[in-house]
Amino acid sequence: MPSLFHCASAIAGPSACISFGILLCVPLMNLTNLMNALIRRIAAVSFAGVLLGALAVHSQTPSPGPPSASTTTPPNSQNPATGRAALNIVVLDPAHGGTDPGARGSAGIREADIVLELTAQVRHGLENQGFQVLQTRSSNENPSFDDRSALANAQTGAIFVSLHVSSTGLSGTVRAYTMADMAMPPTTGGLIPWDQAQASYLSLSRKLGDAVQGELTQRFKGSPMNVQSAYVRQLRTTAAPAIAVELSSVAMEDKADLDRMLPGVADAIVRGVVTFRPSYVTPAVPGNAPGAKP
Amino acid sequence: MSPKLRLGIAIGFVFAVLAAAIYFPILKRRVKKQAQVQQKSEEQARLELVQSLNAASNEPKVKAKLFWAADAEYSELVANTVELPLSNDPVLRSKQVLSTLLAGPVDSELRTLPPDAALLAFYILPDGTAVADFSDAMANSIPSGVQSEQFAVDSIARTLEANVPQVLRLRILIHGQAVETLAGHLDLSGTFPVSTKPVPPAPAPAGVPTTK
């Protein structure tokens, strides 16, 4: 409340000064009429402010974006009879952007910029392998976590790869992450809760993560042998095999060292995705372990 | 415009400027005072924790396990045995071990939590869910990244697991608020498993896993 009070004071102070000035400017006006006029003007301005505020909020709400309801029907789960679909789309997610620079190094390296460069290189490699590639952002903007997930959730036969650069870790190493264990959501009529969209895909995500991490470990000494698990917010609402790949780190003194890593990381991700491709199956029933193929 | 009206406008402006000149220093003082009050409340939380530690100094010292990074590269978390006078009360005991964890190891490169972060409140629900409320510095000062944020939460969870068996799962708040992520990566909307024993499902918010 104190901050609210200060806000009100800050607004009320100058307004009071101006109102006082107006009162002095029109000494001949009847005081009652003046007060009524002031009240009408304040009411009109307030109403206009509320209207503009509502319009601004409405315009910021993405119209097709994440469902306001708490459930989603991933296209991948719409054909439970076959349980198979071809993997042909890769959704790349350069993390952060816009007002959120992500991790920042003392040498001025910004995570949001590096991952955008990395995305371009991964995209090029994947397209050469015949994949269709979608990006959650292509410039310096910052879609919400749900908007990013929504892009993947609207596709059939897609995987999701979120790209990050950390503040910590042994410089020159790279880690792939999957979402940590999640409780299986209750299923009703093929709908799965938006907040637990990843649960049915965890097994497939780990396969994808292991395939990518295997390639990364060969190229970047000191990287872990297997995919790691972590409670990555971005992955939780994604109804597709999903991983996060994180490079170490923005703490490098020279950005050129980090830039030199990017082609190797991009190549490892592309090769990992190609290796994973035959394993891709859609979960037959949300709640059952997908990726039953050995 | 009549000279009378012009004079009125001029006088009005002079008064407005004078009023602003008087009012703005007052406003500035109020903002400053409010910032000091906020700082004091966080400082108070630290003091309370230190006092609670002192109050328990009559307790026999036990070997507590605290989890910090094994090296500056965050290759893994390792248990460090520290002798502490710990209370038998699970809430007080949790505050004691977490305040020691926040104080950090001798080598500051091995710390997993920001040095300026404070534990503002801690309580344990009847179902074994612990709620730890940290100051803003926990989110603002932690190095951003999946690895560093997961290490921070793991160090808290594993320290509680090793020293307070009553805690089965952990919910983290920042300055009394439920937040979406710790510092842009790690999901704080649900609970984290603490105990490796089988844990009954928590009545937690939808979304994040509640058990391993």
Short mmCIF file of C-alpha atoms in Angstrom, two decimals:
data_model
loop_
_atom_site.label_atom_id
_atom_site.label_comp_id
_atom_site.label_asym_id
_atom_site.label_seq_id
_atom_site.Cartn_x
_atom_site.Cartn_y
_atom_site.Cartn_z
CA MET A 1 0.00 0.00 0.00
CA PRO A 2 2.76 2.52 0.64
CA SER A 3 3.85 2.33 -2.99
CA LEU A 4 0.25 2.84 -4.08
CA PHE A 5 0.05 5.85 -1.79
CA HIS A 6 3.17 7.32 -3.36
CA CYS A 7 1.82 6.71 -6.82
CA ALA A 8 -1.36 8.51 -5.91
CA SER A 9 0.59 11.33 -4.32
CA ALA A 10 2.81 11.70 -7.33
CA ILE A 11 -0.21 12.04 -9.57
CA ALA A 12 -2.30 14.05 -7.16
CA GLY A 13 0.47 16.57 -6.40
CA PRO A 14 0.90 18.13 -9.85
CA SER A 15 -2.83 17.78 -10.55
CA ALA A 16 -3.57 19.76 -7.42
CA CYS A 17 -1.12 22.44 -8.51
CA ILE A 18 -2.70 22.73 -11.94
CA SER A 19 -6.20 22.76 -10.53
CA PHE A 20 -5.15 25.51 -8.14
CA GLY A 21 -3.74 27.47 -11.08
CA ILE A 22 -6.97 27.12 -13.02
CA LEU A 23 -8.93 28.37 -10.04
CA LEU A 24 -6.81 31.50 -9.94
CA CYS A 25 -7.03 32.00 -13.70
CA VAL A 26 -10.78 32.32 -13.69
CA PRO A 27 -11.59 34.46 -10.71
CA LEU A 28 -14.93 35.63 -12.10
CA MET A 29 -16.44 32.19 -12.57
CA ASN A 30 -18.96 30.94 -10.11
CA LEU A 31 -17.20 28.52 -7.73
CA THR A 32 -19.93 25.87 -7.87
CA ASN A 33 -19.98 25.86 -11.66
CA LEU A 34 -16.21 25.58 -11.70
CA MET A 35 -16.24 22.59 -9.37
CA ASN A 36 -18.90 20.87 -11.44
CA ALA A 37 -16.94 21.49 -14.61
CA LEU A 38 -13.79 20.12 -13.01
CA ILE A 39 -15.56 17.00 -11.77
CA ARG A 40 -17.03 16.41 -15.24
CA ARG A 41 -13.61 16.81 -16.87
CA ILE A 42 -11.89 14.52 -14.37
CA ALA A 43 -14.62 11.92 -14.89
CA ALA A 44 -14.29 12.20 -18.67
CA VAL A 45 -10.49 11.88 -18.52
CA SER A 46 -10.71 8.91 -16.12
CA PHE A 47 -13.22 7.16 -18.37
CA ALA A 48 -11.03 7.74 -21.41
CA GLY A 49 -8.03 6.42 -19.46
CA VAL A 50 -9.87 3.26 -18.44
CA LEU A 51 -11.06 2.76 -22.03
CA LEU A 52 -7.56 3.22 -23.44
CA GLY A 53 -6.12 0.90 -20.77
CA ALA A 54 -8.66 -1.79 -21.63
CA LEU A 55 -7.88 -1.40 -25.34
CA ALA A 56 -4.15 -1.64 -24.64
CA VAL A 57 -4.59 -4.82 -22.58
CA HIS A 58 -6.83 -6.30 -25.28
CA SER A 59 -4.34 -5.48 -28.04
CA GLN A 60 -1.52 -7.13 -26.06
CA THR A 61 -3.49 -10.34 -25.70
CA PRO A 62 -2.54 -12.62 -28.57
CA SER A 63 -5.75 -13.63 -30.25
CA PRO A 64 -4.90 -17.18 -31.26
CA GLY A 65 -2.29 -17.62 -28.46
CA PRO A 66 -2.35 -20.03 -25.59
CA PRO A 67 -5.77 -21.21 -24.65
CA SER A 68 -7.34 -19.36 -21.79
CA ALA A 69 -8.90 -22.64 -20.77
CA SER A 70 -6.58 -24.98 -18.97
CA THR A 71 -6.70 -27.77 -21.50
CA THR A 72 -5.33 -28.37 -24.94
CA THR A 73 -5.80 -30.97 -27.59
CA PRO A 74 -2.43 -31.54 -29.13
CA PRO A 75 -2.78 -32.54 -32.77
CA ASN A 76 -0.39 -35.36 -32.10
CA SER A 77 -2.87 -37.09 -29.82
CA GLN A 78 -5.73 -36.92 -32.26
CA ASN A 79 -4.94 -40.18 -33.95
CA PRO A 80 -4.57 -42.65 -31.11
CA ALA A 81 -5.35 -45.63 -33.33
CA THR A 82 -2.08 -45.57 -35.23
CA GLY A 83 0.23 -43.93 -32.72
CA ARG A 84 2.61 -43.05 -35.55
CA ALA A 85 3.28 -39.87 -37.43
CA ALA A 86 6.27 -38.67 -39.35
CA LEU A 87 8.56 -36.17 -37.71
CA ASN A 88 8.88 -33.34 -40.16
CA ILE A 89 8.71 -30.09 -38.17
CA VAL A 90 11.25 -28.69 -35.74
CA VAL A 91 10.22 -25.70 -33.63
CA LEU A 92 13.31 -23.74 -32.57
CA ASP A 93 13.00 -21.50 -29.55
CA PRO A 94 15.68 -18.82 -29.10
CA ALA A 95 15.04 -18.02 -25.43
CA HIS A 96 14.47 -14.55 -23.97
CA GLY A 97 14.57 -11.46 -26.24
CA GLY A 98 12.96 -8.04 -26.15
CA THR A 99 13.29 -6.48 -22.72
CA ASP A 100 14.66 -9.77 -21.34
CA PRO A 101 18.31 -10.17 -22.37
CA GLY A 102 18.68 -13.46 -20.45
CA ALA A 103 22.12 -14.17 -19.00
CA ARG A 104 24.63 -11.35 -19.38
CA GLY A 105 28.40 -11.59 -19.20
CA SER A 106 30.85 -9.00 -17.98
CA ALA A 107 32.20 -8.71 -21.54
CA GLY A 108 28.77 -7.62 -22.75
CA ILE A 109 27.65 -10.99 -24.11
CA ARG A 110 23.84 -11.30 -24.06
CA GLU A 111 22.13 -14.68 -24.09
CA ALA A 112 19.21 -13.37 -26.16
CA ASP A 113 21.56 -12.34 -29.02
CA ILE A 114 23.69 -15.49 -29.04
CA VAL A 115 20.73 -17.85 -29.18
CA LEU A 116 19.28 -15.98 -32.14
CA GLU A 117 22.57 -16.49 -34.03
CA LEU A 118 22.60 -20.15 -33.01
CA THR A 119 19.01 -20.60 -34.17
CA ALA A 120 19.88 -19.37 -37.66
CA GLN A 121 22.67 -21.95 -37.91
CA VAL A 122 20.54 -24.83 -36.59
CA ARG A 123 17.74 -23.84 -38.96
CA HIS A 124 20.06 -23.94 -41.94
CA GLY A 125 21.29 -27.45 -41.02
CA LEU A 126 17.80 -28.82 -40.39
CA GLU A 127 16.41 -27.43 -43.64
CA ASN A 128 19.26 -29.14 -45.50
CA GLN A 129 18.02 -32.38 -43.94
CA GLY A 130 14.50 -31.76 -45.25
CA PHE A 131 12.86 -30.55 -42.03
CA GLN A 132 10.40 -27.70 -41.93
CA VAL A 133 11.61 -25.24 -39.30
CA LEU A 134 9.51 -22.80 -37.28
CA GLN A 135 10.89 -20.22 -34.85
CA THR A 136 9.22 -18.85 -31.75
CA ARG A 137 10.92 -15.53 -32.48
CA SER A 138 13.02 -14.22 -35.34
CA SER A 139 13.96 -10.82 -33.96
CA ASN A 140 14.46 -8.99 -30.69
CA GLU A 141 11.05 -9.75 -29.19
CA ASN A 142 9.96 -11.80 -26.20
CA PRO A 143 6.89 -13.99 -26.66
CA SER A 144 5.46 -15.48 -23.47
CA PHE A 145 6.27 -19.03 -22.43
CA ASP A 146 2.74 -20.08 -23.40
CA ASP A 147 2.92 -18.40 -26.81
CA ARG A 148 6.15 -20.26 -27.54
CA SER A 149 4.61 -23.58 -26.50
CA ALA A 150 1.45 -22.81 -28.47
CA LEU A 151 3.44 -22.69 -31.69
CA ALA A 152 4.68 -26.27 -31.16
CA ASN A 153 1.36 -27.51 -29.79
CA ALA A 154 -0.42 -26.43 -32.96
CA GLN A 155 1.76 -28.69 -35.16
CA THR A 156 1.52 -32.36 -36.08
CA GLY A 157 4.74 -34.34 -36.17
CA ALA A 158 6.87 -31.73 -34.45
CA ILE A 159 9.62 -31.51 -31.86
CA PHE A 160 10.66 -28.48 -29.80
CA VAL A 161 14.22 -27.30 -29.11
CA SER A 162 14.78 -24.36 -26.76
CA LEU A 163 18.21 -22.71 -26.97
CA HIS A 164 20.02 -21.07 -24.03
CA VAL A 165 23.38 -19.78 -22.86
CA SER A 166 24.13 -20.07 -19.14
CA SER A 167 25.95 -17.84 -16.69
CA THR A 168 27.72 -20.81 -15.12
CA GLY A 169 29.38 -24.10 -15.99
CA LEU A 170 32.68 -25.11 -17.51
CA SER A 171 33.31 -22.83 -20.48
CA GLY A 172 33.01 -24.64 -23.78
CA THR A 173 30.61 -27.31 -22.57
CA VAL A 174 26.99 -27.85 -23.60
CA ARG A 175 24.12 -29.60 -21.83
CA ALA A 176 20.77 -30.85 -23.10
CA TYR A 177 17.87 -30.84 -20.63
CA THR A 178 14.48 -32.47 -20.52
CA MET A 179 11.68 -31.59 -18.12
CA ALA A 180 12.07 -33.39 -14.79
CA ASP A 181 9.54 -36.04 -13.82
CA MET A 182 5.94 -34.92 -13.97
CA ALA A 183 2.84 -36.52 -12.53
CA MET A 184 0.66 -37.93 -15.32
CA PRO A 185 -2.38 -35.72 -15.79
CA PRO A 186 -5.89 -37.14 -15.62
CA THR A 187 -7.22 -37.59 -19.15
CA THR A 188 -10.72 -36.86 -20.26
CA GLY A 189 -11.80 -37.21 -23.87
CA GLY A 190 -8.28 -36.91 -25.27
CA LEU A 191 -7.73 -33.54 -23.61
CA ILE A 192 -4.65 -32.98 -21.52
CA PRO A 193 -4.15 -30.05 -19.14
CA TRP A 194 -2.16 -27.24 -20.71
CA ASP A 195 0.01 -26.96 -17.60
CA GLN A 196 1.05 -30.62 -17.86
CA ALA A 197 1.27 -30.91 -21.63
CA GLN A 198 4.81 -32.31 -21.51
CA ALA A 199 3.95 -35.25 -19.22
CA SER A 200 2.95 -37.63 -22.02
CA TYR A 201 6.08 -36.81 -24.01
CA LEU A 202 8.75 -37.21 -21.34
CA SER A 203 9.99 -40.56 -22.60
CA LEU A 204 10.34 -39.29 -26.16
CA SER A 205 11.95 -36.08 -24.94
CA ARG A 206 14.60 -38.11 -23.13
CA LYS A 207 15.33 -40.08 -26.30
CA LEU A 208 15.71 -36.86 -28.23
CA GLY A 209 17.83 -35.36 -25.44
CA ASP A 210 20.13 -38.38 -25.31
CA ALA A 211 20.58 -38.33 -29.09
CA VAL A 212 21.51 -34.64 -29.05
CA GLN A 213 23.67 -34.90 -25.91
CA GLY A 214 25.57 -37.82 -27.44
CA GLU A 215 26.55 -35.63 -30.37
CA LEU A 216 27.39 -32.67 -28.12
CA THR A 217 29.63 -34.77 -25.86
CA GLN A 218 31.69 -35.89 -28.86
CA ARG A 219 32.33 -32.29 -29.89
CA PHE A 220 32.61 -30.49 -26.57
CA LYS A 221 34.90 -32.13 -24.02
CA GLY A 222 33.64 -31.96 -20.44
CA SER A 223 29.98 -31.99 -21.43
CA PRO A 224 27.84 -34.59 -19.62
CA MET A 225 27.39 -38.02 -21.19
CA ASN A 226 23.60 -38.06 -20.82
CA VAL A 227 20.73 -35.64 -21.02
CA GLN A 228 20.03 -33.82 -17.73
CA SER A 229 16.63 -33.24 -16.18
CA ALA A 230 15.47 -29.93 -14.76
CA TYR A 231 12.23 -28.10 -14.11
CA VAL A 232 12.49 -25.92 -17.21
CA ARG A 233 9.38 -23.75 -17.38
CA GLN A 234 9.36 -23.56 -21.16
CA LEU A 235 9.23 -27.33 -21.59
CA ARG A 236 6.34 -27.97 -19.20
CA THR A 237 3.57 -26.65 -21.45
CA THR A 238 4.90 -28.14 -24.67
CA ALA A 239 2.93 -31.07 -26.10
CA ALA A 240 5.76 -32.52 -28.17
CA PRO A 241 9.16 -34.10 -27.57
CA ALA A 242 11.00 -31.11 -26.12
CA ILE A 243 14.51 -30.32 -24.95
CA ALA A 244 16.49 -27.28 -23.86
CA VAL A 245 20.13 -26.95 -24.97
CA GLU A 246 22.35 -24.69 -22.86
CA LEU A 247 25.89 -23.57 -23.70
CA SER A 248 28.44 -22.44 -21.10
CA SER A 249 28.72 -19.58 -20.87
CA VAL A 250 28.25 -15.81 -21.15
CA ALA A 251 31.13 -15.52 -18.67
CA MET A 252 33.61 -16.03 -21.54
CA GLU A 253 35.86 -13.01 -21.86
CA ASP A 254 35.79 -12.97 -25.65
CA LYS A 255 32.54 -13.34 -27.59
CA ALA A 256 34.54 -14.86 -30.46
CA ASP A 257 35.15 -17.96 -28.30
CA LEU A 258 31.41 -18.43 -27.90
CA ASP A 259 30.81 -17.72 -31.59
CA ARG A 260 33.28 -20.47 -32.49
CA MET A 261 31.15 -22.96 -30.56
CA LEU A 262 27.97 -22.24 -32.50
CA PRO A 263 28.61 -24.25 -35.71
CA GLY A 264 29.53 -27.34 -33.65
CA VAL A 265 26.47 -26.98 -31.42
CA ALA A 266 24.22 -26.48 -34.45
CA ASP A 267 25.68 -29.53 -36.19
CA ALA A 268 25.27 -31.66 -33.05
CA ILE A 269 21.61 -30.66 -32.70
CA VAL A 270 20.93 -31.43 -36.37
CA ARG A 271 22.61 -34.83 -36.16
CA GLY A 272 20.82 -35.60 -32.91
CA VAL A 273 17.45 -34.79 -34.46
CA VAL A 274 18.24 -36.94 -37.51
CA THR A 275 19.24 -39.82 -35.21
CA PHE A 276 16.04 -39.40 -33.22
CA ARG A 277 13.77 -39.22 -36.28
CA PRO A 278 13.03 -42.98 -36.61
CA SER A 279 12.15 -43.18 -32.90
CA TYR A 280 9.42 -40.60 -33.22
CA VAL A 281 5.97 -41.87 -32.39
CA THR A 282 2.97 -40.03 -31.05
CA PRO A 283 1.72 -41.10 -27.65
CA ALA A 284 -1.24 -43.39 -28.29
CA VAL A 285 -3.04 -42.32 -25.14
CA PRO A 286 -1.97 -39.37 -23.04
CA GLY A 287 -0.75 -40.87 -19.82
CA ASN A 288 0.85 -43.92 -21.39
CA ALA A 289 4.54 -43.85 -21.87
CA PRO A 290 5.13 -42.77 -25.42
CA GLY A 291 8.02 -43.84 -27.50
CA ALA A 292 7.39 -47.52 -26.97
CA LYS A 293 9.64 -48.27 -29.89
CA PRO A 294 12.87 -49.70 -28.53
CA MET B 1 -7.01 37.79 -24.26
CA SER B 2 -7.64 40.50 -21.71
CA PRO B 3 -4.77 41.78 -19.55
CA LYS B 4 -6.74 40.64 -16.49
CA LEU B 5 -6.90 37.07 -17.77
CA ARG B 6 -3.20 37.11 -18.71
CA LEU B 7 -2.33 38.28 -15.22
CA GLY B 8 -4.50 35.52 -13.78
CA ILE B 9 -2.73 32.87 -15.86
CA ALA B 10 0.68 34.23 -14.89
CA ILE B 11 -0.19 34.22 -11.18
CA GLY B 12 -1.61 30.71 -11.57
CA PHE B 13 1.63 29.42 -13.06
CA VAL B 14 3.70 31.07 -10.36
CA PHE B 15 1.58 29.38 -7.71
CA ALA B 16 1.75 26.03 -9.49
CA VAL B 17 5.56 26.23 -9.66
CA LEU B 18 5.78 27.25 -6.02
CA ALA B 19 3.47 24.43 -4.94
CA ALA B 20 5.50 21.90 -6.96
CA ALA B 21 8.76 23.22 -5.48
CA ILE B 22 7.37 22.65 -1.99
CA TYR B 23 5.72 19.33 -2.75
CA PHE B 24 8.43 17.45 -4.65
CA PRO B 25 11.07 17.44 -1.85
CA ILE B 26 8.37 16.07 0.48
CA LEU B 27 7.54 13.33 -2.03
CA LYS B 28 11.23 12.51 -2.43
CA ARG B 29 11.63 12.19 1.36
CA ARG B 30 8.62 9.86 1.54
CA VAL B 31 9.98 7.58 -1.22
CA LYS B 32 13.36 7.45 0.50
CA LYS B 33 11.74 6.65 3.83
CA GLN B 34 9.68 3.87 2.27
CA ALA B 35 12.78 2.31 0.69
CA GLN B 36 14.48 2.34 4.11
CA VAL B 37 11.47 0.63 5.71
CA GLN B 38 11.58 -2.14 3.09
CA GLN B 39 15.32 -2.60 3.56
CA LYS B 40 14.77 -2.74 7.30
CA SER B 41 12.16 -5.52 6.99
CA GLU B 42 14.60 -7.72 5.05
CA GLU B 43 17.31 -6.92 7.55
CA GLN B 44 14.86 -7.80 10.30
CA ALA B 45 14.30 -11.21 8.70
CA ARG B 46 18.03 -11.84 8.76
CA LEU B 47 18.22 -10.77 12.40
CA GLU B 48 15.36 -13.07 13.35
CA LEU B 49 17.15 -15.98 11.76
CA VAL B 50 20.39 -15.18 13.55
CA GLN B 51 18.47 -14.82 16.82
CA SER B 52 16.79 -18.16 16.27
CA LEU B 53 20.22 -19.69 15.74
CA ASN B 54 21.47 -18.13 18.96
CA ALA B 55 18.39 -19.32 20.82
CA ALA B 56 19.20 -22.85 19.80
CA SER B 57 22.82 -22.59 20.85
CA ASN B 58 21.96 -24.53 24.00
CA GLU B 59 21.05 -27.48 21.82
CA PRO B 60 23.75 -30.10 21.38
CA LYS B 61 25.71 -29.67 18.18
CA VAL B 62 24.87 -32.16 15.48
CA LYS B 63 26.45 -32.88 12.14
CA ALA B 64 24.32 -31.19 9.51
CA LYS B 65 24.73 -31.85 5.81
CA LEU B 66 24.69 -28.79 3.59
CA PHE B 67 24.85 -28.98 -0.19
CA TRP B 68 27.03 -26.61 -2.17
CA ALA B 69 28.68 -26.88 -5.57
CA ALA B 70 31.66 -29.21 -5.82
CA ASP B 71 33.63 -26.72 -7.89
CA ALA B 72 33.37 -23.32 -9.56
CA GLU B 73 32.17 -25.04 -12.78
CA TYR B 74 29.08 -26.43 -11.06
CA SER B 75 29.93 -30.00 -12.06
CA GLU B 76 27.81 -31.37 -9.21
CA LEU B 77 26.42 -30.74 -5.74
CA VAL B 78 28.29 -32.24 -2.82
CA ALA B 79 27.37 -32.69 0.83
CA ASN B 80 29.45 -30.73 3.34
CA THR B 81 29.25 -31.75 6.98
CA VAL B 82 28.97 -28.81 9.35
CA GLU B 83 28.50 -29.01 13.13
CA LEU B 84 25.52 -26.87 14.12
CA PRO B 85 23.36 -26.52 17.22
CA LEU B 86 20.06 -27.62 15.71
CA SER B 87 16.60 -27.46 17.23
CA ASN B 88 14.33 -30.49 17.29
CA ASP B 89 11.45 -28.35 16.01
CA PRO B 90 11.32 -29.01 12.23
CA VAL B 91 10.46 -25.41 11.28
CA LEU B 92 13.21 -23.88 13.42
CA ARG B 93 15.62 -26.59 12.30
CA SER B 94 14.81 -25.84 8.64
CA LYS B 95 15.42 -22.12 9.20
CA GLN B 96 18.73 -22.89 10.86
CA VAL B 97 20.06 -25.10 8.09
CA LEU B 98 18.78 -22.81 5.34
CA SER B 99 20.28 -19.71 6.93
CA THR B 100 23.61 -21.52 7.12
CA LEU B 101 23.19 -22.61 3.49
CA LEU B 102 22.49 -18.99 2.51
CA ALA B 103 25.53 -17.80 4.45
CA GLY B 104 27.48 -19.96 2.02
CA PRO B 105 30.67 -22.00 2.10
CA VAL B 106 34.10 -20.58 2.91
CA ASP B 107 34.91 -20.55 -0.81
CA SER B 108 32.38 -18.14 -2.28
CA GLU B 109 32.73 -19.70 -5.75
CA LEU B 110 31.01 -22.82 -4.45
CA ARG B 111 27.90 -21.05 -3.22
CA THR B 112 24.64 -21.93 -4.93
CA LEU B 113 22.51 -19.08 -3.55
CA PRO B 114 23.02 -15.32 -3.85
CA PRO B 115 24.92 -13.84 -0.88
CA ASP B 116 22.37 -11.06 -0.38
CA ALA B 117 19.32 -13.37 -0.40
CA ALA B 118 17.42 -13.82 2.87
CA LEU B 119 14.87 -16.34 4.09
CA LEU B 120 11.86 -14.21 5.00
CA ALA B 121 9.55 -16.97 6.22
CA PHE B 122 9.37 -20.73 6.45
CA TYR B 123 6.58 -23.06 7.46
CA ILE B 124 5.57 -26.68 7.00
CA LEU B 125 2.04 -27.70 6.07
CA PRO B 126 0.45 -30.80 7.64
CA ASP B 127 0.96 -32.78 4.41
CA GLY B 128 4.73 -32.27 4.58
CA THR B 129 4.93 -29.44 2.07
CA ALA B 130 7.46 -26.86 3.20
CA VAL B 131 6.96 -23.28 2.03
CA ALA B 132 10.12 -21.18 1.90
CA ASP B 133 9.74 -17.48 1.23
CA PHE B 134 12.91 -15.76 0.07
CA SER B 135 13.70 -12.09 -0.49
CA ASP B 136 13.76 -10.58 -3.99
CA ALA B 137 17.53 -11.02 -4.14
CA MET B 138 17.01 -14.77 -4.54
CA ALA B 139 15.50 -14.13 -7.99
CA ASN B 140 17.34 -10.94 -8.93
CA SER B 141 20.89 -11.81 -7.94
CA ILE B 142 21.11 -15.47 -8.91
CA PRO B 143 23.11 -16.15 -12.09
CA SER B 144 20.58 -16.68 -14.89
CA GLY B 145 20.49 -20.12 -16.52
CA VAL B 146 18.94 -23.57 -16.31
CA GLN B 147 22.01 -25.00 -14.60
CA SER B 148 22.49 -22.33 -11.93
CA GLU B 149 18.79 -22.09 -11.10
CA GLN B 150 18.43 -25.89 -10.84
CA PHE B 151 21.53 -26.01 -8.61
CA ALA B 152 20.01 -23.38 -6.33
CA VAL B 153 16.77 -25.30 -5.87
CA ASP B 154 18.53 -28.67 -5.60
CA SER B 155 20.85 -27.35 -2.89
CA ILE B 156 17.86 -26.20 -0.84
CA ALA B 157 15.86 -29.40 -1.42
CA ARG B 158 18.74 -31.74 -0.68
CA THR B 159 19.78 -29.82 2.42
CA LEU B 160 16.23 -30.07 3.75
CA GLU B 161 16.08 -33.75 2.84
CA ALA B 162 19.30 -34.48 4.71
CA ASN B 163 18.40 -32.57 7.87
CA VAL B 164 14.63 -32.28 8.21
CA PRO B 165 12.89 -35.61 7.48
CA GLN B 166 9.46 -34.06 8.09
CA VAL B 167 9.75 -32.09 4.83
CA LEU B 168 8.48 -34.10 1.88
CA ARG B 169 8.26 -31.42 -0.78
CA LEU B 170 9.16 -27.79 -1.22
CA ARG B 171 7.36 -24.71 -2.49
CA ILE B 172 9.40 -21.57 -3.10
CA LEU B 173 7.95 -18.06 -2.91
CA ILE B 174 9.71 -14.81 -3.69
CA HIS B 175 8.84 -12.00 -1.30
CA GLY B 176 5.57 -13.68 -0.42
CA GLN B 177 4.50 -14.14 -4.03
CA ALA B 178 4.15 -17.20 -6.23
CA VAL B 179 6.29 -16.50 -9.30
CA GLU B 180 6.52 -18.27 -12.65
CA THR B 181 10.27 -18.80 -12.73
CA LEU B 182 13.27 -18.27 -10.48
CA ALA B 183 15.29 -16.16 -12.93
CA GLY B 184 13.76 -16.86 -16.31
CA HIS B 185 14.28 -20.61 -16.56
CA LEU B 186 13.33 -22.76 -13.59
CA ASP B 187 9.64 -23.38 -12.98
CA LEU B 188 8.53 -22.23 -9.52
CA SER B 189 4.80 -22.69 -10.05
CA GLY B 190 4.61 -26.05 -8.29
CA THR B 191 6.41 -28.04 -5.63
CA PHE B 192 9.77 -29.79 -5.77
CA PRO B 193 10.21 -33.28 -4.35
CA VAL B 194 12.43 -33.27 -1.27
CA SER B 195 12.15 -36.74 0.18
CA THR B 196 13.16 -39.72 -1.92
CA LYS B 197 10.71 -41.83 0.08
CA PRO B 198 7.35 -42.48 -1.58
CA VAL B 199 5.37 -39.30 -1.13
CA PRO B 200 1.59 -38.95 -1.35
CA PRO B 201 0.47 -36.55 -4.08
CA ALA B 202 0.34 -32.94 -3.01
CA PRO B 203 -2.66 -30.71 -3.47
CA ALA B 204 -0.38 -28.43 -5.46
CA PRO B 205 -1.30 -26.08 -8.27
CA ALA B 206 -1.79 -27.82 -11.56
CA GLY B 207 1.20 -28.11 -13.70
CA VAL B 208 4.40 -28.97 -12.12
CA PRO B 209 5.23 -32.45 -10.91
CA THR B 210 4.76 -33.07 -7.26
CA THR B 211 6.49 -36.37 -6.77
CA LYS B 212 9.33 -38.32 -8.22
#
